[in-house]
């Protein structure tokens, strides 16, 4: 499910954003010309590459914000489900569930069979998709 993957990536991006400055990949080198002897002599200079750091920080921050918005949209979609059992199924299966929660496990928690849970998800998504399409027309 994209939701759980997005949540995991957000945590990974948080780590990278907070620790990138410690990384050896931020060390860069450049060439300057030393004129101390009256003519240009190339000299290699090594140090923290602040331009690269800023560029990567901005890229990863923008990605993190996009992922957070997608997660919030999914959470709103699930929160707006009126039917209690369907709401609980979606919350358990798509949001709260661990990585490989099965329909059988969800069914046990809501006192339904695996196929009933699967049909409930399929029917709700079909109805939701059709009503979304009719609003667009």
Coordinates of N, CA, C and O in Angstrom, one line a residue:
X1 N 0.8 -1.2 0.0 CA 0.0 0.0 0.0 C 0.9 1.2 0.0 O 1.8 1.4 0.7
X2 N 0.5 2.2 -0.8 CA 1.3 3.4 -1.0 C 1.4 4.2 0.3 O 2.4 4.8 0.6
X3 N 0.3 4.2 1.1 CA 0.3 5.0 2.3 C 1.4 4.6 3.3 O 2.2 5.4 3.7
X4 N 1.5 3.3 3.5 CA 2.6 2.8 4.5 C 4.0 3.1 3.9 O 4.9 3.4 4.6
X5 N 4.1 2.9 2.6 CA 5.4 3.1 1.9 C 5.7 4.6 2.1 O 6.9 5.0 2.3
X6 N 4.7 5.5 1.9 CA 5.0 6.9 2.0 C 5.4 7.3 3.4 O 6.3 8.1 3.6
X7 N 4.7 6.7 4.4 CA 5.0 7.0 5.8 C 6.5 6.5 6.1 O 7.2 7.3 6.8
X8 N 6.9 5.4 5.6 CA 8.3 4.9 5.8 C 9.3 5.8 5.1 O 10.3 6.2 5.7
X9 N 8.9 6.3 3.9 CA 9.8 7.2 3.2 C 10.0 8.5 3.9 O 11.0 9.1 3.9
X10 N 8.9 9.0 4.5 CA 8.9 10.3 5.2 C 9.9 10.1 6.4 O 10.7 11.0 6.6
X11 N 9.9 9.0 7.1 CA 10.8 8.8 8.2 C 12.3 8.8 7.7 O 13.2 9.3 8.3
X12 N 12.5 8.1 6.6 CA 13.8 8.0 6.0 C 14.3 9.4 5.6 O 15.4 9.8 5.8
X13 N 13.4 10.2 5.0 CA 13.7 11.6 4.6 C 14.1 12.4 5.8 O 15.0 13.2 5.7
X14 N 13.3 12.3 6.8 CA 13.6 13.0 8.1 C 15.0 12.7 8.5 O 15.8 13.6 8.9
X15 N 15.4 11.5 8.5 CA 16.7 11.1 9.0 C 17.8 11.7 8.1 O 18.8 12.3 8.5
X16 N 17.6 11.6 6.7 CA 18.5 12.2 5.8 C 18.6 13.7 6.0 O 19.7 14.3 6.0
X17 N 17.5 14.4 6.1 CA 17.5 15.8 6.2 C 18.2 16.3 7.5 O 18.9 17.3 7.5
X18 N 18.1 15.5 8.5 CA 18.7 15.9 9.8 C 20.2 15.5 9.9 O 20.9 16.0 10.7
X19 N 20.6 14.6 9.0 CA 22.0 14.0 9.1 C 22.9 14.2 7.9 O 24.0 13.8 7.9
X20 N 22.3 14.8 6.9 CA 23.1 14.9 5.6 C 24.4 15.6 5.8 O 25.4 15.3 5.2
X21 N 24.4 16.7 6.7 CA 25.6 17.5 6.9 C 26.7 16.7 7.4 O 27.9 17.1 7.3
X22 N 26.5 15.5 8.0 CA 27.5 14.7 8.6 C 28.2 13.8 7.5 O 29.2 13.2 7.8
X23 N 27.5 13.7 6.4 CA 27.9 12.7 5.4 C 29.2 13.1 4.6 O 29.4 14.3 4.3
X24 N 30.0 12.1 4.3 CA 31.2 12.4 3.5 C 30.9 12.8 2.1 O 31.7 13.4 1.4
X25 N 29.6 12.5 1.6 CA 29.2 12.9 0.3 C 29.1 14.4 0.1 O 29.0 14.9 -1.0
X26 N 29.1 15.1 1.3 CA 29.0 16.6 1.2 C 30.3 17.2 1.1 O 30.4 18.5 1.0
X27 N 31.4 16.4 1.1 CA 32.7 17.0 0.9 C 33.0 17.1 -0.6 O 32.8 16.1 -1.4
X28 N 33.3 18.2 -1.1 CA 33.6 18.4 -2.5 C 35.0 19.1 -2.7 O 35.6 19.5 -1.7
X29 N 35.4 19.1 -3.9 CA 36.7 19.8 -4.2 C 36.5 20.7 -5.4 O 35.6 20.5 -6.2
X30 N 37.4 21.7 -5.4 CA 37.3 22.7 -6.5 C 38.7 23.1 -6.8 O 39.6 22.9 -6.0
X31 N 38.9 23.8 -7.9 CA 40.2 24.3 -8.2 C 40.2 25.8 -8.2 O 39.3 26.4 -8.7
X32 N 41.2 26.3 -7.6 CA 41.4 27.8 -7.6 C 42.8 28.1 -8.2 O 43.6 27.2 -8.3
X33 N 43.0 29.3 -8.5 CA 44.3 29.7 -9.1 C 45.0 30.6 -8.1 O 44.5 31.6 -7.6
X34 N 46.2 30.2 -7.7 CA 47.0 30.9 -6.8 C 48.0 31.8 -7.6 O 48.7 31.3 -8.4
X35 N 47.9 33.1 -7.4 CA 48.7 34.1 -8.1 C 49.8 34.6 -7.3 O 50.5 35.6 -7.6
X36 N 50.1 34.0 -6.2 CA 51.1 34.5 -5.2 C 52.5 34.5 -5.9 O 53.4 35.3 -5.4
X37 N 52.8 33.8 -6.9 CA 54.1 33.8 -7.5 C 54.1 34.6 -8.8 O 55.1 34.6 -9.6
X38 N 53.0 35.3 -9.1 CA 52.9 36.2 -10.2 C 52.3 35.5 -11.4 O 52.0 36.2 -12.4
X39 N 52.0 34.3 -11.4 CA 51.4 33.6 -12.5 C 50.4 32.5 -11.8 O 50.6 32.1 -10.7
X40 N 49.4 32.2 -12.6 CA 48.3 31.3 -12.0 C 48.9 29.9 -11.8 O 49.4 29.2 -12.7
X41 N 48.7 29.4 -10.6 CA 49.1 28.0 -10.3 C 47.8 27.3 -9.7 O 47.2 27.8 -8.7
X42 N 47.3 26.3 -10.4 CA 46.1 25.6 -9.9 C 46.3 25.0 -8.6 O 47.3 24.3 -8.4
X43 N 45.4 25.2 -7.7 CA 45.4 24.6 -6.4 C 44.1 23.9 -6.1 O 43.0 24.4 -6.4
X44 N 44.1 22.7 -5.6 CA 42.9 22.0 -5.2 C 42.4 22.4 -3.8 O 43.3 22.4 -2.9
X45 N 41.2 22.7 -3.7 CA 40.6 23.0 -2.4 C 39.5 22.1 -2.1 O 38.6 21.8 -2.9
X46 N 39.5 21.5 -0.9 CA 38.5 20.5 -0.4 C 37.8 21.1 0.7 O 38.3 21.8 1.6
X47 N 36.4 20.9 0.7 CA 35.6 21.4 1.8 C 34.2 21.0 1.7 O 33.8 20.2 0.8
X48 N 33.4 21.5 2.6 CA 31.9 21.2 2.6 C 31.3 21.9 1.3 O 31.5 23.1 1.1
X49 N 30.5 21.1 0.6 CA 29.9 21.6 -0.6 C 28.5 22.1 -0.3 O 27.5 21.4 -0.3
X50 N 28.4 23.4 0.1 CA 27.1 24.0 0.6 C 26.1 24.1 -0.5 O 24.9 24.0 -0.2
X51 N 26.5 24.3 -1.8 CA 25.5 24.4 -2.9 C 24.8 23.0 -3.0 O 23.6 23.0 -3.2
X52 N 25.6 22.0 -3.1 CA 25.1 20.6 -3.2 C 24.2 20.3 -2.0 O 23.1 19.8 -2.2
X53 N 24.6 20.7 -0.8 CA 23.8 20.4 0.4 C 22.5 21.1 0.3 O 21.4 20.5 0.5
X54 N 22.4 22.4 0.0 CA 21.2 23.1 -0.1 C 20.3 22.5 -1.2 O 19.1 22.4 -1.0
X55 N 20.8 22.2 -2.4 CA 20.1 21.6 -3.5 C 19.4 20.3 -3.0 O 18.2 20.1 -3.3
X56 N 20.2 19.4 -2.4 CA 19.6 18.1 -1.9 C 18.6 18.3 -0.8 O 17.6 17.6 -0.8
X57 N 18.9 19.2 0.1 CA 17.9 19.5 1.2 C 16.6 20.0 0.6 O 15.5 19.5 1.1
X58 N 16.6 20.9 -0.3 CA 15.4 21.4 -0.9 C 14.6 20.3 -1.6 O 13.4 20.1 -1.5
X59 N 15.4 19.5 -2.4 CA 14.7 18.4 -3.2 C 14.0 17.4 -2.2 O 12.9 17.1 -2.4
X60 N 14.7 17.0 -1.1 CA 14.2 16.1 -0.2 C 13.1 16.6 0.6 O 12.1 16.0 1.0
X61 N 13.1 17.9 1.0 CA 12.1 18.6 1.7 C 10.8 18.7 0.9 O 9.7 18.4 1.4
X62 N 11.0 19.0 -0.4 CA 9.8 19.1 -1.3 C 9.2 17.7 -1.4 O 7.9 17.5 -1.4
X63 N 10.0 16.6 -1.6 CA 9.5 15.3 -1.7 C 8.7 14.9 -0.4 O 7.6 14.3 -0.5
X64 N 9.3 15.2 0.7 CA 8.6 14.9 2.0 C 7.3 15.6 2.1 O 6.3 15.0 2.5
X65 N 7.2 16.8 1.7 CA 5.9 17.6 1.8 C 4.9 16.9 0.9 O 3.7 16.8 1.2
X66 N 5.3 16.5 -0.4 CA 4.4 15.9 -1.3 C 3.8 14.6 -0.7 O 2.6 14.3 -0.7
X67 N 4.7 13.8 -0.1 CA 4.3 12.5 0.5 C 3.4 12.8 1.7 O 2.4 12.0 1.9
X68 N 3.7 13.8 2.5 CA 2.8 14.1 3.7 C 1.4 14.5 3.2 O 0.4 14.1 3.8
X69 N 1.3 15.3 2.1 CA 0.0 15.7 1.6 C -0.8 14.4 1.1 O -2.0 14.3 1.3
X70 N -0.1 13.5 0.4 CA -0.7 12.3 -0.1 C -1.3 11.5 1.1 O -2.4 11.0 1.1
X71 N -0.5 11.4 2.2 CA -0.9 10.6 3.3 C -2.1 11.3 4.0 O -3.1 10.6 4.4
X72 N -2.1 12.6 4.1 CA -3.2 13.3 4.7 C -4.5 13.2 3.8 O -5.6 13.0 4.4
X73 N -4.4 13.1 2.5 CA -5.5 12.9 1.6 C -6.1 11.5 1.9 O -7.3 11.3 2.0
X74 N -5.3 10.5 2.0 CA -5.7 9.1 2.2 C -6.4 9.1 3.6 O -7.5 8.5 3.8
X75 N -5.8 9.7 4.6 CA -6.4 9.7 6.0 C -7.8 10.4 6.0 O -8.7 9.9 6.6
X76 N -7.9 11.5 5.2 CA -9.2 12.2 5.1 C -10.2 11.3 4.4 O -11.4 11.2 4.9
X77 N -9.8 10.6 3.4 CA -10.7 9.7 2.6 C -11.2 8.6 3.6 O -12.4 8.4 3.6
X78 N -10.3 8.0 4.3 CA -10.7 7.0 5.3 C -11.6 7.5 6.4 O -12.6 7.0 6.8
X79 N -11.2 8.7 6.9 CA -12.0 9.3 8.0 C -13.4 9.7 7.6 O -14.3 9.7 8.4
X80 N -13.6 10.0 6.3 CA -14.9 10.4 5.8 C -15.8 9.2 5.5 O -17.0 9.4 5.1
X81 N -15.3 8.0 5.7 CA -16.2 6.8 5.4 C -17.2 6.7 6.5 O -16.9 6.7 7.7
X82 N -18.5 6.8 6.2 CA -19.6 6.9 7.2 C -19.9 5.5 7.8 O -20.1 5.5 9.0
X83 N -19.9 4.5 7.0 CA -20.2 3.1 7.6 C -19.1 2.7 8.5 O -17.9 2.6 8.2
X84 N -19.5 2.3 9.7 CA -18.5 2.0 10.8 C -17.6 0.8 10.4 O -16.4 0.9 10.6
X85 N -18.2 -0.3 10.0 CA -17.4 -1.5 9.7 C -16.4 -1.2 8.5 O -15.3 -1.5 8.5
X86 N -16.9 -0.5 7.5 CA -16.1 -0.2 6.3 C -15.0 0.7 6.7 O -13.8 0.6 6.4
X87 N -15.3 1.7 7.6 CA -14.3 2.6 8.1 C -13.2 1.9 8.9 O -12.0 2.1 8.7
X88 N -13.6 1.0 9.7 CA -12.7 0.2 10.5 C -11.8 -0.7 9.6 O -10.6 -0.8 9.8
X89 N -12.4 -1.3 8.6 CA -11.7 -2.2 7.7 C -10.6 -1.3 7.0 O -9.4 -1.7 6.9
X90 N -11.0 -0.2 6.5 CA -10.0 0.7 5.8 C -8.9 1.1 6.7 O -7.7 1.2 6.4
X91 N -9.3 1.5 7.9 CA -8.3 2.0 8.9 C -7.3 0.9 9.2 O -6.1 1.1 9.2
X92 N -7.8 -0.3 9.5 CA -7.0 -1.4 9.9 C -6.1 -1.9 8.8 O -4.9 -2.0 8.9
X93 N -6.7 -2.0 7.6 CA -6.0 -2.6 6.5 C -5.0 -1.6 5.8 O -3.9 -2.0 5.4
X94 N -5.5 -0.4 5.6 CA -4.6 0.6 4.9 C -3.8 1.5 5.7 O -2.8 2.0 5.3
X95 N -4.3 1.9 6.9 CA -3.6 2.9 7.7 C -2.8 2.3 8.9 O -1.6 2.5 9.0
X96 N -3.6 1.7 9.8 CA -3.0 1.2 11.0 C -2.2 -0.1 10.9 O -1.3 -0.4 11.7
X97 N -2.6 -0.9 9.9 CA -2.0 -2.2 9.8 C -0.5 -2.2 9.6 O 0.1 -1.3 9.0
X98 N 0.1 -3.3 10.0 CA 1.5 -3.4 9.8 C 1.7 -3.7 8.3 O 0.7 -3.9 7.6
X99 N 2.9 -3.9 7.9 CA 3.2 -4.0 6.5 C 2.4 -5.1 5.7 O 1.9 -4.8 4.7
X100 N 2.3 -6.3 6.3 CA 1.7 -7.3 5.5 C 0.4 -7.9 6.2 O 0.2 -9.1 6.3
X101 N -0.4 -7.0 6.7 CA -1.6 -7.4 7.4 C -2.5 -8.1 6.3 O -2.6 -7.6 5.2
X102 N -3.1 -9.2 6.6 CA -3.9 -9.9 5.6 C -5.4 -9.6 5.8 O -5.8 -9.1 6.9
X103 N -6.2 -9.8 4.8 CA -7.6 -9.7 4.9 C -8.2 -10.6 5.9 O -9.2 -10.2 6.6
X104 N -7.6 -11.8 6.1 CA -8.1 -12.7 7.1 C -7.9 -12.1 8.5 O -8.8 -12.1 9.4
X105 N -6.8 -11.4 8.8 CA -6.5 -10.8 10.1 C -7.5 -9.6 10.3 O -8.0 -9.4 11.4
X106 N -7.7 -8.8 9.3 CA -8.7 -7.7 9.4 C -10.1 -8.3 9.7 O -10.8 -7.8 10.6
X107 N -10.4 -9.4 9.0 CA -11.7 -10.0 9.2 C -11.9 -10.5 10.6 O -13.0 -10.3 11.2
X108 N -10.9 -11.0 11.2 CA -11.0 -11.5 12.6 C -11.3 -10.3 13.5 O -12.1 -10.4 14.5
X109 N -10.7 -9.2 13.2 CA -10.8 -8.0 14.1 C -12.2 -7.4 14.0 O -12.7 -6.7 14.9
X110 N -12.8 -7.5 12.8 CA -14.2 -6.9 12.6 C -15.3 -8.0 12.5 O -16.4 -7.7 12.2
X111 N -14.9 -9.2 12.9 CA -15.8 -10.3 12.9 C -16.5 -10.6 11.6 O -17.7 -10.8 11.5
X112 N -15.7 -10.7 10.6 CA -16.1 -11.0 9.2 C -15.1 -12.0 8.6 O -14.0 -12.2 9.1
X113 N -15.6 -12.7 7.5 CA -14.6 -13.5 6.8 C -13.7 -12.7 5.9 O -14.0 -11.6 5.6
X114 N -12.7 -13.4 5.4 CA -11.7 -12.8 4.5 C -12.4 -12.3 3.3 O -12.2 -11.1 2.8
X115 N -13.2 -13.1 2.7 CA -13.9 -12.7 1.4 C -14.9 -11.5 1.6 O -15.0 -10.7 0.8
X116 N -15.5 -11.5 2.8 CA -16.4 -10.4 3.1 C -15.7 -9.1 3.2 O -16.2 -8.1 2.7
X117 N -14.5 -9.1 3.8 CA -13.7 -7.9 3.9 C -13.3 -7.5 2.5 O -13.3 -6.3 2.2
X118 N -12.8 -8.4 1.7 CA -12.3 -8.1 0.4 C -13.5 -7.5 -0.5 O -13.3 -6.5 -1.2
X119 N -14.7 -8.1 -0.4 CA -15.8 -7.5 -1.1 C -16.2 -6.2 -0.6 O -16.6 -5.3 -1.4
X120 N -16.1 -6.0 0.7 CA -16.5 -4.7 1.3 C -15.5 -3.6 0.7 O -16.0 -2.5 0.3
X121 N -14.2 -3.9 0.7 CA -13.3 -2.9 0.2 C -13.5 -2.7 -1.3 O -13.6 -1.5 -1.7
X122 N -13.7 -3.7 -2.1 CA -13.9 -3.6 -3.5 C -15.1 -2.8 -3.8 O -15.1 -1.9 -4.7
X123 N -16.3 -3.1 -3.2 CA -17.5 -2.4 -3.4 C -17.4 -1.0 -3.0 O -17.9 -0.1 -3.8
X124 N -16.8 -0.7 -1.9 CA -16.7 0.7 -1.5 C -15.9 1.5 -2.5 O -16.3 2.7 -2.8
X125 N -14.8 1.0 -2.9 CA -13.9 1.7 -3.8 C -14.6 1.9 -5.2 O -14.5 2.9 -5.8
X126 N -15.4 0.9 -5.6 CA -16.1 1.0 -6.9 C -17.2 2.1 -6.8 O -17.3 3.0 -7.6
X127 N -17.9 2.1 -5.7 CA -19.0 3.1 -5.5 C -18.3 4.5 -5.3 O -18.8 5.5 -5.9
X128 N -17.2 4.6 -4.6 CA -16.5 5.9 -4.4 C -16.0 6.4 -5.7 O -16.1 7.6 -6.0
X129 N -15.4 5.5 -6.5 CA -14.9 5.9 -7.8 C -16.0 6.4 -8.7 O -15.8 7.4 -9.4
X130 N -17.1 5.7 -8.7 CA -18.2 6.1 -9.6 C -18.8 7.4 -9.2 O -19.1 8.3 -10.0
X131 N -18.9 7.6 -7.9 CA -19.5 8.9 -7.4 C -18.5 10.1 -7.7 O -18.9 11.2 -8.0
X132 N -17.2 9.8 -7.6 CA -16.2 10.8 -7.9 C -16.3 11.1 -9.4 O -16.2 12.3 -9.7
X133 N -16.4 10.2 -10.3 CA -16.5 10.4 -11.7 C -17.8 11.2 -12.0 O -17.8 12.1 -12.9
X134 N -18.9 10.9 -11.3 CA -20.1 11.7 -11.6 C -20.0 13.1 -11.2 O -20.7 14.0 -11.8
X135 N -19.3 13.4 -10.1 CA -19.1 14.8 -9.7 C -18.2 15.6 -10.7 O -18.3 16.8 -10.8
X136 N -17.4 14.9 -11.4 CA -16.5 15.5 -12.4 C -17.3 15.9 -13.7 O -16.8 16.8 -14.4
X137 N -18.4 15.3 -13.9 CA -19.1 15.5 -15.2 C -20.0 16.7 -15.1 O -20.3 17.3 -14.2

